[in-house]
Short mmCIF file of C-alpha atoms in Angstrom, two decimals:
data_model
loop_
_atom_site.label_atom_id
_atom_site.label_comp_id
_atom_site.label_asym_id
_atom_site.label_seq_id
_atom_site.Cartn_x
_atom_site.Cartn_y
_atom_site.Cartn_z
CA MET X 250 0.00 0.00 0.00
CA VAL X 251 1.21 3.45 -0.83
CA PRO X 252 0.36 5.95 1.94
CA LYS X 253 -2.15 8.54 0.73
CA LYS X 254 0.17 11.26 1.98
CA LEU X 255 2.90 10.04 -0.34
CA LEU X 256 0.61 9.98 -3.38
CA LYS X 257 -0.48 13.49 -2.51
CA LEU X 258 3.15 14.59 -2.27
CA ALA X 259 3.94 12.99 -5.64
CA LYS X 260 1.04 14.79 -7.27
CA SER X 261 1.98 18.10 -5.67
CA LEU X 262 5.41 17.91 -7.32
CA GLN X 263 3.77 18.57 -10.67
CA HIS X 264 3.70 22.18 -9.45
CA LYS X 265 6.84 24.27 -9.31
CA LYS X 266 5.98 25.81 -5.94
CA TYR X 267 5.91 22.44 -4.19
CA ARG X 268 8.99 21.15 -6.00
CA TYR X 269 11.07 23.97 -4.57
CA GLN X 270 9.37 23.83 -1.17
CA GLU X 271 10.15 20.11 -0.89
CA GLN X 272 13.38 20.26 -2.93
CA LEU X 273 12.13 17.21 -4.80
CA PHE X 274 11.20 16.49 -8.41
CA LEU X 275 9.60 13.63 -10.34
CA VAL X 276 11.15 11.14 -12.72
CA GLU X 277 8.47 9.04 -14.36
CA GLY X 278 8.31 5.99 -16.60
CA ALA X 279 10.47 2.88 -16.81
CA LYS X 280 13.16 4.13 -19.16
CA SER X 281 13.92 7.36 -17.31
CA ILE X 282 13.84 5.67 -13.89
CA VAL X 283 16.29 2.98 -15.00
CA GLU X 284 18.69 5.66 -16.24
CA LEU X 285 18.17 7.59 -13.01
CA LEU X 286 19.11 4.54 -10.91
CA GLY X 287 22.43 4.39 -12.74
CA SER X 288 23.20 8.03 -11.92
CA SER X 289 24.47 9.91 -8.87
CA PHE X 290 21.08 11.55 -8.16
CA THR X 291 19.52 10.68 -4.80
CA VAL X 292 16.17 8.92 -5.09
CA ARG X 293 14.07 9.60 -1.98
CA THR X 294 11.15 7.32 -2.83
CA LEU X 295 10.21 4.93 -5.62
CA ILE X 296 6.64 3.93 -6.36
CA GLY X 297 6.45 1.11 -8.90
CA THR X 298 4.53 -1.92 -10.05
CA SER X 299 5.78 -5.23 -8.71
CA VAL X 300 6.67 -6.24 -12.27
CA PHE X 301 8.88 -3.18 -12.71
CA VAL X 302 10.48 -3.44 -9.27
CA ASN X 303 11.20 -7.16 -9.64
CA GLN X 304 12.65 -6.67 -13.09
CA HIS X 305 15.15 -4.08 -11.82
CA ARG X 306 15.57 -5.37 -8.26
CA SER X 307 19.37 -5.44 -8.15
CA LEU X 308 19.69 -1.94 -9.62
CA ILE X 309 17.05 -0.62 -7.19
CA GLU X 310 18.69 -2.28 -4.17
CA LYS X 311 22.01 -0.69 -5.01
CA HIS X 312 20.49 2.74 -5.15
CA ILE X 313 17.70 3.06 -2.62
CA SER X 314 16.78 1.51 0.75
CA GLU X 315 14.06 -1.11 0.70
CA THR X 316 11.85 0.91 3.02
CA SER X 317 11.59 3.68 0.43
CA VAL X 318 10.20 1.44 -2.31
CA TYR X 319 6.41 1.15 -2.58
CA LEU X 320 4.57 -1.34 -4.73
CA THR X 321 1.23 -0.52 -6.27
CA SER X 322 -1.05 -1.11 -9.25
CA GLU X 323 -0.61 0.25 -12.76
CA SER X 324 -3.79 2.26 -12.41
CA GLU X 325 -2.67 3.96 -9.19
CA ILE X 326 0.63 4.92 -10.81
CA SER X 327 -1.14 6.19 -13.88
CA SER X 328 -3.47 8.35 -11.78
CA ALA X 329 -0.65 9.79 -9.63
CA SER X 330 1.65 10.46 -12.60
CA SER X 331 1.94 13.59 -14.74
CA PHE X 332 1.55 11.34 -17.79
CA LYS X 333 -1.50 9.22 -18.48
CA ASN X 334 0.56 6.62 -20.30
CA ASN X 335 2.99 6.05 -17.43
CA ASN X 336 1.96 2.87 -15.66
CA THR X 337 5.30 1.56 -14.43
CA GLY X 338 6.80 3.88 -11.87
CA ILE X 339 7.32 7.27 -10.27
CA ALA X 340 10.51 8.34 -8.51
CA LEU X 341 10.74 11.25 -6.08
CA VAL X 342 14.24 12.63 -6.50
CA GLU X 343 16.22 15.14 -4.47
CA MET X 344 17.18 18.31 -6.30
CA PRO X 345 20.95 18.55 -6.41
CA ARG X 346 22.50 21.58 -4.74
CA THR X 347 22.67 24.64 -6.93
CA LYS X 348 26.05 24.68 -8.62
CA THR X 349 28.10 27.79 -9.16
CA ILE X 350 28.80 28.49 -12.80
CA PRO X 351 32.44 27.80 -13.64
CA VAL X 352 34.42 30.94 -14.50
CA THR X 353 35.00 29.58 -17.96
CA PHE X 354 34.35 26.50 -20.08
CA ASP X 355 36.72 24.59 -22.33
CA ASP X 356 34.00 23.60 -24.77
CA TYR X 357 30.66 24.89 -26.09
CA VAL X 358 27.82 26.00 -23.83
CA LEU X 359 24.20 26.77 -24.75
CA VAL X 360 22.82 30.00 -23.28
CA LEU X 361 19.01 30.03 -23.13
CA ASP X 362 17.15 33.32 -22.94
CA ASN X 363 13.62 32.82 -21.59
CA ILE X 364 12.69 29.50 -23.17
CA ARG X 365 9.04 29.06 -22.13
CA ASP X 366 7.97 25.68 -23.47
CA PRO X 367 8.94 22.67 -21.33
CA GLY X 368 8.99 20.40 -24.39
CA ASN X 369 11.47 22.71 -26.09
CA LEU X 370 13.68 22.88 -23.00
CA GLY X 371 13.70 19.08 -22.65
CA THR X 372 14.54 18.69 -26.33
CA ILE X 373 17.40 21.20 -26.03
CA ILE X 374 18.82 19.28 -23.04
CA ARG X 375 18.70 16.09 -25.13
CA ILE X 376 20.45 17.85 -28.04
CA ALA X 377 23.10 19.25 -25.68
CA ASP X 378 23.74 15.71 -24.49
CA TRP X 379 23.92 14.28 -28.03
CA TYR X 380 26.40 16.92 -29.16
CA GLY X 381 28.35 16.72 -25.89
CA VAL X 382 28.22 20.41 -25.00
CA ALA X 383 29.70 21.39 -21.64
CA GLY X 384 26.46 22.68 -20.17
CA ILE X 385 23.47 24.98 -20.37
CA VAL X 386 23.22 28.41 -18.77
CA SER X 387 19.68 29.75 -18.71
CA SER X 388 18.01 32.98 -17.70
CA PRO X 389 16.05 32.90 -14.42
CA GLU X 390 12.79 33.20 -16.42
CA THR X 391 13.39 30.07 -18.52
CA THR X 392 10.85 27.36 -17.67
CA ASP X 393 11.76 25.16 -14.69
CA GLU X 394 14.25 22.43 -15.64
CA TYR X 395 12.66 20.12 -13.03
CA SER X 396 9.16 20.22 -14.49
CA PRO X 397 7.88 16.74 -15.40
CA LYS X 398 7.52 17.69 -19.07
CA VAL X 399 11.13 18.87 -19.28
CA ILE X 400 12.42 15.74 -17.53
CA SER X 401 10.34 13.55 -19.83
CA ALA X 402 11.30 15.33 -23.07
CA SER X 403 14.99 15.22 -22.14
CA MET X 404 14.82 11.39 -22.31
CA GLY X 405 17.28 10.97 -19.45
CA SER X 406 19.70 13.61 -20.71
CA PHE X 407 18.97 15.85 -17.68
CA LEU X 408 21.15 13.39 -15.76
CA ARG X 409 24.21 14.28 -17.82
CA VAL X 410 23.99 17.91 -18.91
CA PRO X 411 25.12 20.47 -16.29
CA PHE X 412 22.39 23.09 -15.98
CA PHE X 413 22.98 26.55 -14.51
CA ARG X 414 20.87 29.66 -14.03
CA ALA X 415 22.24 33.17 -14.19
CA ASN X 416 21.50 36.75 -14.99
CA LEU X 417 22.53 36.44 -18.62
CA ALA X 418 23.56 40.06 -19.17
CA ASP X 419 25.87 39.69 -16.21
CA PHE X 420 27.18 36.31 -17.34
CA LEU X 421 27.77 37.38 -20.94
CA SER X 422 29.40 40.66 -19.96
CA LYS X 423 32.09 38.80 -18.04
CA THR X 424 32.94 35.97 -20.42
CA GLU X 425 36.08 35.95 -22.51
CA LEU X 426 34.70 33.26 -24.81
CA PRO X 427 33.31 34.13 -28.24
CA VAL X 428 29.54 34.61 -28.04
CA TYR X 429 27.56 33.30 -31.03
CA GLY X 430 23.95 34.27 -31.49
CA THR X 431 21.34 34.03 -34.20
CA LEU X 432 20.25 37.50 -35.15
CA VAL X 433 17.68 37.56 -37.95
CA GLY X 434 19.24 38.45 -41.30
CA GLN X 435 22.61 39.17 -39.76
CA GLY X 436 26.00 37.58 -39.57
CA THR X 437 27.52 34.62 -41.36
CA SER X 438 25.74 31.45 -42.42
CA VAL X 439 26.41 28.62 -39.97
CA HIS X 440 27.61 26.67 -43.02
CA HIS X 441 30.51 29.10 -43.44
CA THR X 442 31.21 30.21 -39.88
CA ASN X 443 34.69 29.49 -38.63
CA PHE X 444 33.63 28.40 -35.12
CA ALA X 445 36.30 28.73 -32.41
CA GLU X 446 37.38 25.79 -30.22
CA CYS X 447 35.04 26.88 -27.42
CA GLY X 448 32.24 29.37 -27.19
CA LEU X 449 28.78 30.31 -26.03
CA ILE X 450 25.71 29.92 -28.24
CA VAL X 451 22.81 32.19 -27.26
CA LEU X 452 19.28 31.05 -28.14
CA GLY X 453 16.32 33.39 -27.76
CA SER X 454 12.78 32.67 -26.64
CA GLU X 455 10.17 31.05 -28.89
CA SER X 456 8.06 34.15 -29.38
CA GLU X 457 10.41 37.08 -29.06
CA GLY X 458 13.88 35.82 -29.88
CA MET X 459 16.86 37.15 -28.01
CA ARG X 460 16.25 40.18 -25.80
CA ARG X 461 17.86 43.37 -27.03
CA ILE X 462 19.82 43.79 -23.84
CA LEU X 463 21.72 40.60 -24.70
CA ALA X 464 22.34 41.33 -28.38
CA GLN X 465 25.19 43.71 -27.49
CA TYR X 466 27.22 40.81 -26.09
CA ILE X 467 27.09 38.78 -29.31
CA THR X 468 30.62 38.81 -30.70
CA GLN X 469 29.67 36.84 -33.81
CA ALA X 470 26.18 36.90 -35.28
CA VAL X 471 25.25 33.81 -37.27
CA HIS X 472 22.19 32.64 -39.15
CA ILE X 473 20.79 29.33 -40.32
CA PRO X 474 20.37 29.63 -44.07
CA GLN X 475 16.80 29.35 -45.28
CA PHE X 476 16.04 27.69 -48.61
CA GLY X 477 12.25 27.75 -48.58
CA THR X 478 9.53 29.99 -47.21
CA ALA X 479 8.94 29.10 -43.55
CA GLU X 480 9.25 32.20 -41.42
CA SER X 481 11.32 30.64 -38.67
CA LEU X 482 12.55 27.43 -37.10
CA ASN X 483 11.62 26.08 -33.68
CA VAL X 484 14.27 26.95 -31.06
CA GLY X 485 15.10 23.28 -30.45
CA ILE X 486 15.68 22.78 -34.17
CA ALA X 487 17.88 25.88 -34.26
CA ALA X 488 19.90 24.55 -31.31
CA ALA X 489 20.49 21.25 -33.09
CA VAL X 490 21.49 22.81 -36.40
CA LEU X 491 23.91 25.17 -34.62
CA CYS X 492 25.49 22.37 -32.57
CA ASP X 493 25.78 20.16 -35.66
CA ASN X 494 27.59 22.88 -37.60
CA VAL X 495 29.92 23.65 -34.68
CA ARG X 496 30.91 19.99 -34.35
CA ARG X 497 31.35 19.60 -38.12
CA LYS X 498 33.59 22.65 -38.30
CA LEU X 499 35.71 21.59 -35.32
CA GLY X 500 36.02 18.14 -36.92
CA GLU X 501 37.27 19.69 -40.16
CA LYS X 502 39.81 21.74 -38.21
CA SER X 503 41.12 18.74 -36.33
CA ASP X 504 41.30 16.71 -39.59
CA ALA X 505 43.31 19.54 -41.16
CA LYS X 506 45.79 19.48 -38.27
CA MET X 507 46.51 15.76 -38.64
CA MET S 258 -24.63 34.44 -33.03
CA VAL S 259 -22.90 31.28 -34.09
CA PRO S 260 -25.41 28.45 -34.70
CA LYS S 261 -24.97 25.66 -32.15
CA LYS S 262 -24.79 23.18 -35.01
CA LEU S 263 -21.77 24.96 -36.41
CA LEU S 264 -19.94 24.99 -33.07
CA LYS S 265 -20.70 21.29 -32.76
CA LEU S 266 -19.31 20.67 -36.24
CA ALA S 267 -16.16 22.65 -35.42
CA LYS S 268 -15.60 20.62 -32.27
CA SER S 269 -16.22 17.34 -34.08
CA LEU S 270 -13.36 18.15 -36.48
CA GLN S 271 -10.91 17.57 -33.66
CA HIS S 272 -11.55 13.89 -34.42
CA LYS S 273 -10.12 12.23 -37.50
CA LYS S 274 -13.30 10.30 -38.26
CA TYR S 275 -15.39 13.47 -38.65
CA ARG S 276 -12.67 15.33 -40.55
CA TYR S 277 -12.75 12.70 -43.28
CA GLN S 278 -16.53 12.31 -43.15
CA GLU S 279 -16.98 16.07 -43.63
CA GLN S 280 -13.82 16.53 -45.73
CA LEU S 281 -13.04 19.54 -43.54
CA PHE S 282 -10.24 20.44 -41.14
CA LEU S 283 -9.53 23.21 -38.64
CA VAL S 284 -7.09 26.08 -38.83
CA GLU S 285 -6.97 27.93 -35.53
CA GLY S 286 -5.42 31.12 -34.18
CA ALA S 287 -4.80 34.49 -35.78
CA LYS S 288 -1.41 33.83 -37.34
CA SER S 289 -2.33 30.59 -39.09
CA ILE S 290 -5.69 31.96 -40.30
CA VAL S 291 -4.07 35.04 -41.81
CA GLU S 292 -1.62 32.83 -43.69
CA LEU S 293 -4.49 30.58 -44.75
CA LEU S 294 -6.41 33.53 -46.19
CA GLY S 295 -3.45 34.29 -48.42
CA SER S 296 -3.39 30.73 -49.79
CA SER S 297 -5.38 28.78 -52.36
CA PHE S 298 -7.17 26.64 -49.76
CA THR S 299 -10.97 27.00 -49.66
CA VAL S 300 -12.29 28.30 -46.34
CA ARG S 301 -15.84 27.07 -45.81
CA THR S 302 -16.56 29.00 -42.60
CA LEU S 303 -14.74 31.46 -40.39
CA ILE S 304 -15.63 32.03 -36.75
CA GLY S 305 -13.80 35.00 -35.28
CA THR S 306 -13.94 37.83 -32.78
CA SER S 307 -15.10 41.15 -34.19
CA VAL S 308 -11.68 42.59 -33.44
CA PHE S 309 -9.96 39.91 -35.51
CA VAL S 310 -12.47 40.08 -38.37
CA ASN S 311 -12.35 43.87 -38.55
CA GLN S 312 -8.58 43.90 -38.47
CA HIS S 313 -8.37 41.57 -41.48
CA ARG S 314 -11.59 42.59 -43.23
CA SER S 315 -10.17 43.15 -46.71
CA LEU S 316 -8.25 39.87 -46.69
CA ILE S 317 -11.31 38.01 -45.44
CA GLU S 318 -13.62 39.61 -48.03
CA LYS S 319 -11.31 38.57 -50.82
CA HIS S 320 -11.32 34.98 -49.68
CA ILE S 321 -14.70 34.06 -48.24
CA SER S 322 -18.33 35.18 -48.68
CA GLU S 323 -19.75 37.41 -45.96
CA THR S 324 -22.46 34.91 -45.09
CA SER S 325 -19.84 32.37 -44.03
CA VAL S 326 -18.22 34.62 -41.44
CA TYR S 327 -19.54 34.41 -37.88
CA LEU S 328 -18.66 36.81 -35.09
CA THR S 329 -18.50 35.67 -31.51
CA SER S 330 -16.81 36.21 -28.15
CA GLU S 331 -13.28 35.23 -27.20
CA SER S 332 -14.60 32.77 -24.66
CA GLU S 333 -16.84 30.97 -27.16
CA ILE S 334 -13.90 30.60 -29.56
CA SER S 335 -11.67 29.38 -26.80
CA SER S 336 -14.20 26.75 -25.74
CA ALA S 337 -14.83 25.53 -29.31
CA SER S 338 -11.12 25.46 -30.22
CA SER S 339 -8.64 22.59 -29.87
CA PHE S 340 -6.35 25.01 -28.06
CA LYS S 341 -7.23 26.75 -24.82
CA ASN S 342 -5.12 29.76 -25.70
CA ASN S 343 -6.81 30.39 -29.04
CA ASN S 344 -9.26 33.24 -28.54
CA THR S 345 -9.20 34.90 -31.97
CA GLY S 346 -10.61 32.57 -34.61
CA ILE S 347 -11.37 29.16 -36.05
CA ALA S 348 -11.53 28.40 -39.76
CA LEU S 349 -13.25 25.34 -41.23
CA VAL S 350 -11.28 24.50 -44.34
CA GLU S 351 -11.97 22.11 -47.19
CA MET S 352 -9.51 19.28 -47.59
CA PRO S 353 -7.85 19.59 -50.97
CA ARG S 354 -8.32 16.66 -53.35
CA THR S 355 -5.85 13.86 -52.87
CA LYS S 356 -2.96 14.41 -55.21
CA THR S 357 -1.21 11.68 -57.14
CA ILE S 358 2.47 11.42 -56.31
CA PRO S 359 4.61 12.67 -59.19
CA VAL S 360 6.60 9.93 -60.92
CA THR S 361 9.80 11.66 -59.87
CA PHE S 362 11.03 14.80 -58.11
CA ASP S 363 13.76 17.19 -59.14
CA ASP S 364 14.74 18.00 -55.57
CA TYR S 365 14.76 16.38 -52.13
CA VAL S 366 11.71 14.71 -50.60
CA LEU S 367 11.19 13.52 -47.02
CA VAL S 368 9.74 10.03 -46.67
CA LEU S 369 8.06 9.43 -43.29
CA ASP S 370 7.60 5.93 -41.98
CA ASN S 371 4.88 5.81 -39.30
CA ILE S 372 5.48 9.10 -37.51
CA ARG S 373 3.02 8.95 -34.61
CA ASP S 374 3.32 12.24 -32.78
CA PRO S 375 1.36 15.16 -34.28
CA GLY S 376 3.85 17.66 -32.84
CA ASN S 377 6.70 15.87 -34.58
CA LEU S 378 4.83 15.75 -37.89
CA GLY S 379 3.99 19.46 -37.71
CA THR S 380 7.60 20.29 -36.90
CA ILE S 381 8.83 18.19 -39.82
CA ILE S 382 6.44 20.01 -42.20
CA ARG S 383 7.84 23.33 -40.93
CA ILE S 384 11.41 22.10 -41.45
CA ALA S 385 10.55 20.86 -44.96
CA ASP S 386 9.25 24.34 -45.71
CA TRP S 387 12.33 26.08 -44.26
CA TYR S 388 14.71 23.93 -46.27
CA GLY S 389 12.51 24.10 -49.39
CA VAL S 390 12.17 20.37 -49.97
CA ALA S 391 9.86 19.31 -52.81
CA GLY S 392 7.40 17.46 -50.62
CA ILE S 393 6.68 14.81 -48.02
CA VAL S 394 5.61 11.24 -48.76
CA SER S 395 4.30 9.42 -45.72
CA SER S 396 3.15 5.92 -44.90
CA PRO S 397 -0.62 5.44 -44.49
CA GLU S 398 -0.08 4.86 -40.76
CA THR S 399 1.63 8.20 -40.14
CA THR S 400 -0.53 10.46 -37.94
CA ASP S 401 -3.15 12.50 -39.80
CA GLU S 402 -1.66 15.62 -41.41
CA TYR S 403 -4.98 17.46 -40.86
CA SER S 404 -5.06 17.00 -37.08
CA PRO S 405 -5.22 20.34 -35.24
CA LYS S 406 -1.92 19.67 -33.48
CA VAL S 407 -0.11 19.03 -36.76
CA ILE S 408 -1.60 22.14 -38.37
CA SER S 409 -0.65 24.22 -35.34
CA ALA S 410 2.91 22.87 -35.03
CA SER S 411 3.53 23.41 -38.74
CA MET S 412 3.09 27.17 -38.17
CA GLY S 413 1.44 27.69 -41.55
CA SER S 414 3.91 25.51 -43.45
CA PHE S 415 1.18 22.94 -44.25
CA LEU S 416 -0.01 25.51 -46.82
CA ARG S 417 3.21 25.25 -48.79
CA VAL S 418 4.61 21.72 -48.47
CA PRO S 419 3.03 19.12 -50.81
CA PHE S 420 2.01 16.12 -48.71
CA PHE S 421 1.39 12.66 -50.17
CA ARG S 422 0.53 9.27 -48.73
CA ALA S 423 1.71 6.01 -50.23
CA ASN S 424 2.63 2.45 -49.55
CA LEU S 425 6.30 3.22 -48.93
CA ALA S 426 7.72 -0.16 -49.96
CA ASP S 427 5.91 0.26 -53.26
CA PHE S 428 7.00 3.89 -53.66
CA LEU S 429 10.64 3.23 -52.79
CA SER S 430 10.87 0.12 -54.96
CA LYS S 431 9.96 2.17 -58.03
CA THR S 432 12.07 5.29 -57.55
CA GLU S 433 15.21 5.94 -59.51
CA LEU S 434 16.38 8.59 -57.06
CA PRO S 435 19.04 7.84 -54.45
CA VAL S 436 17.40 6.82 -51.16
CA TYR S 437 19.11 8.12 -48.00
CA GLY S 438 18.20 6.69 -44.63
CA THR S 439 19.58 6.80 -41.12
CA LEU S 440 20.47 3.31 -40.03
CA VAL S 441 21.98 3.14 -36.55
CA GLY S 442 25.76 2.79 -36.63
CA GLN S 443 25.83 2.40 -40.39
CA GLY S 444 26.81 4.43 -43.40
CA THR S 445 28.63 7.71 -43.76
CA SER S 446 28.43 10.67 -41.42
CA VAL S 447 26.09 13.36 -42.80
CA HIS S 448 29.07 15.69 -42.42
CA HIS S 449 30.95 13.75 -45.08
CA THR S 450 28.17 12.44 -47.32
CA ASN S 451 28.35 13.54 -50.93
CA PHE S 452 24.62 14.14 -51.34
CA ALA S 453 23.29 13.94 -54.92
CA GLU S 454 21.33 16.80 -56.55
CA CYS S 455 17.99 15.15 -55.71
CA GLY S 456 17.00 12.29 -53.49
CA LEU S 457 14.69 10.79 -50.92
CA ILE S 458 15.39 10.93 -47.20
CA VAL S 459 13.63 8.21 -45.19
CA LEU S 460 12.85 8.92 -41.53
CA GLY S 461 11.63 6.16 -39.22
CA SER S 462 9.11 6.28 -36.42
CA GLU S 463 9.86 7.72 -32.98
CA SER S 464 9.88 4.42 -31.13
CA GLU S 465 10.94 1.83 -33.66
CA GLY S 466 12.91 3.63 -36.35
CA MET S 467 12.59 2.58 -39.95
CA ARG S 468 10.77 -0.69 -40.60
CA ARG S 469 12.98 -3.53 -41.84
CA ILE S 470 10.95 -3.94 -44.96
CA LEU S 471 12.04 -0.45 -46.05
CA ALA S 472 15.72 -0.77 -45.14
CA GLN S 473 16.39 -2.80 -48.31
CA TYR S 474 15.55 0.23 -50.45
CA ILE S 475 18.12 2.49 -48.81
CA THR S 476 20.82 3.06 -51.40
CA GLN S 477 22.97 5.15 -49.07
CA ALA S 478 22.90 4.74 -45.31
CA VAL S 479 23.90 7.83 -43.35
CA HIS S 480 24.20 8.72 -39.69
CA ILE S 481 24.24 11.89 -37.64
CA PRO S 482 27.50 11.89 -35.70
CA GLN S 483 27.11 11.76 -31.95
CA PHE S 484 29.57 13.59 -29.71
CA GLY S 485 28.03 13.01 -26.28
CA THR S 486 26.01 10.30 -24.60
CA ALA S 487 22.33 10.77 -25.53
CA GLU S 488 20.96 7.56 -26.98
CA SER S 489 19.09 9.15 -29.86
CA LEU S 490 17.72 12.34 -31.35
CA ASN S 491 14.07 13.24 -31.84
CA VAL S 492 12.90 12.52 -35.41
CA GLY S 493 12.17 16.20 -36.08
CA ILE S 494 15.70 17.10 -35.00
CA ALA S 495 17.10 14.37 -37.23
CA ALA S 496 15.07 15.69 -40.18
CA ALA S 497 16.46 19.20 -39.67
CA VAL S 498 20.09 18.08 -39.33
CA LEU S 499 19.77 15.93 -42.47
CA CYS S 500 18.18 18.74 -44.52
CA ASP S 501 20.77 21.21 -43.29
CA ASN S 502 23.64 18.96 -44.35
CA VAL S 503 22.05 18.27 -47.74
CA ARG S 504 21.65 21.98 -48.45
CA ARG S 505 25.17 22.77 -47.22
CA LYS S 506 26.69 20.07 -49.46
CA LEU S 507 24.70 21.17 -52.52
CA GLY S 508 25.78 24.75 -51.82
CA GLU S 509 29.43 23.67 -51.74
CA LYS S 510 29.00 21.82 -55.03
CA SER S 511 27.42 24.79 -56.73
CA ASP S 512 30.15 27.11 -55.34
CA ALA S 513 32.77 24.73 -56.75
CA LYS S 514 31.16 24.87 -60.18
CA MET S 515 31.30 28.65 -60.35
#
């Protein structure tokens, strides 16, 4: 039996206010929970079906004390979860301590200015993981990185991509790294940009793009060349195309050196 | 006053069954409707706020007879719409006649194998539009291109990208164009692929990738190089990275010719 109080707590963590009050967030669904159990995150409580818990017993035992594992039915999990189609498990996970942003980075970092859509943020975290960027620095107003939709869309990548929050004007004004940003109709095509070994890539919000106050810190404006008639690209798509071109260019440079 | 019957019809079009029965689909929200009114699609009925209708009166008058325009309140639109945050207008649009797939294409075409998520399909249509591909050919099982979520995520691009459905094994077996497909761990990196002037790019479903039966028709396997640890990329992201690399390569070739 899962105590009612615990189910209520799990449900409350769908709301940002309670996540920060409790310093806990949700990881839901078999695939994400299995990845979580292989990570250094601290799992406070696991609610799962007996099938799921038995299937991953040794991994679970390594990671979490038996008294914090609760067995229940698929339907109870489904009704307590943020996602209707999750009927395997819910983990209540401790938020890691806020990390201080390193003074500098020796690779690429994505800088997110007021990304509002949790699906977009999760996708960007997944892209950052795929392209092996050193981390993400986001404005305070960017949607909460611990929201269930972000965690779900990141497909486990939230476990691996360092995520920081900062006043971006402050952060960008102090960096010595090149700052790349997409400014409409400006700068070089990403196909022809000579990307440096490390740098910051600034991505603006879905509806308004990059705030003016940040544009002054862009040391190299770039654009994604358009070949058709769509007005814009989704910010997640833009992030991927930028990262792909950075990695391609750095690959060409390292090939040339050999 | 909007007749109750009309509101009921509009709501019913959120379901695929009624869309095909009525041969109508929904375009919702100011931005998409304005783009729609500039297109060759036939708008059967427009339900809008007086503010919206007055603001776009001349465009509306050019496109649709006065008797088919209904004025109502923001709240009525919001409650009849697929999207809570749409409080400007809903258009009921005639499905265009099914087009026969051209025998061949003189540019790139995206081939979609069982894409299930409407958001992904809409995003792919938007990407196809941005990169100016000649069209999309999808399997019969791919999610309905007229679903409100697809139309919304395409951000108006559904108006410009030719969309066909076909038995893909049949379609691919007959083409003389090169067929590119991402097969895990196989083929050349998209950074180093010498893409031909025209071709087909096959994209597999979110959960299962490309079906085996189609893999035999791939004439050139390609992969998106991975630099970090994420297991995979979202199919929309993969579509964008592939299109971007195709256009970059063709640009290089045409530069070399000059």
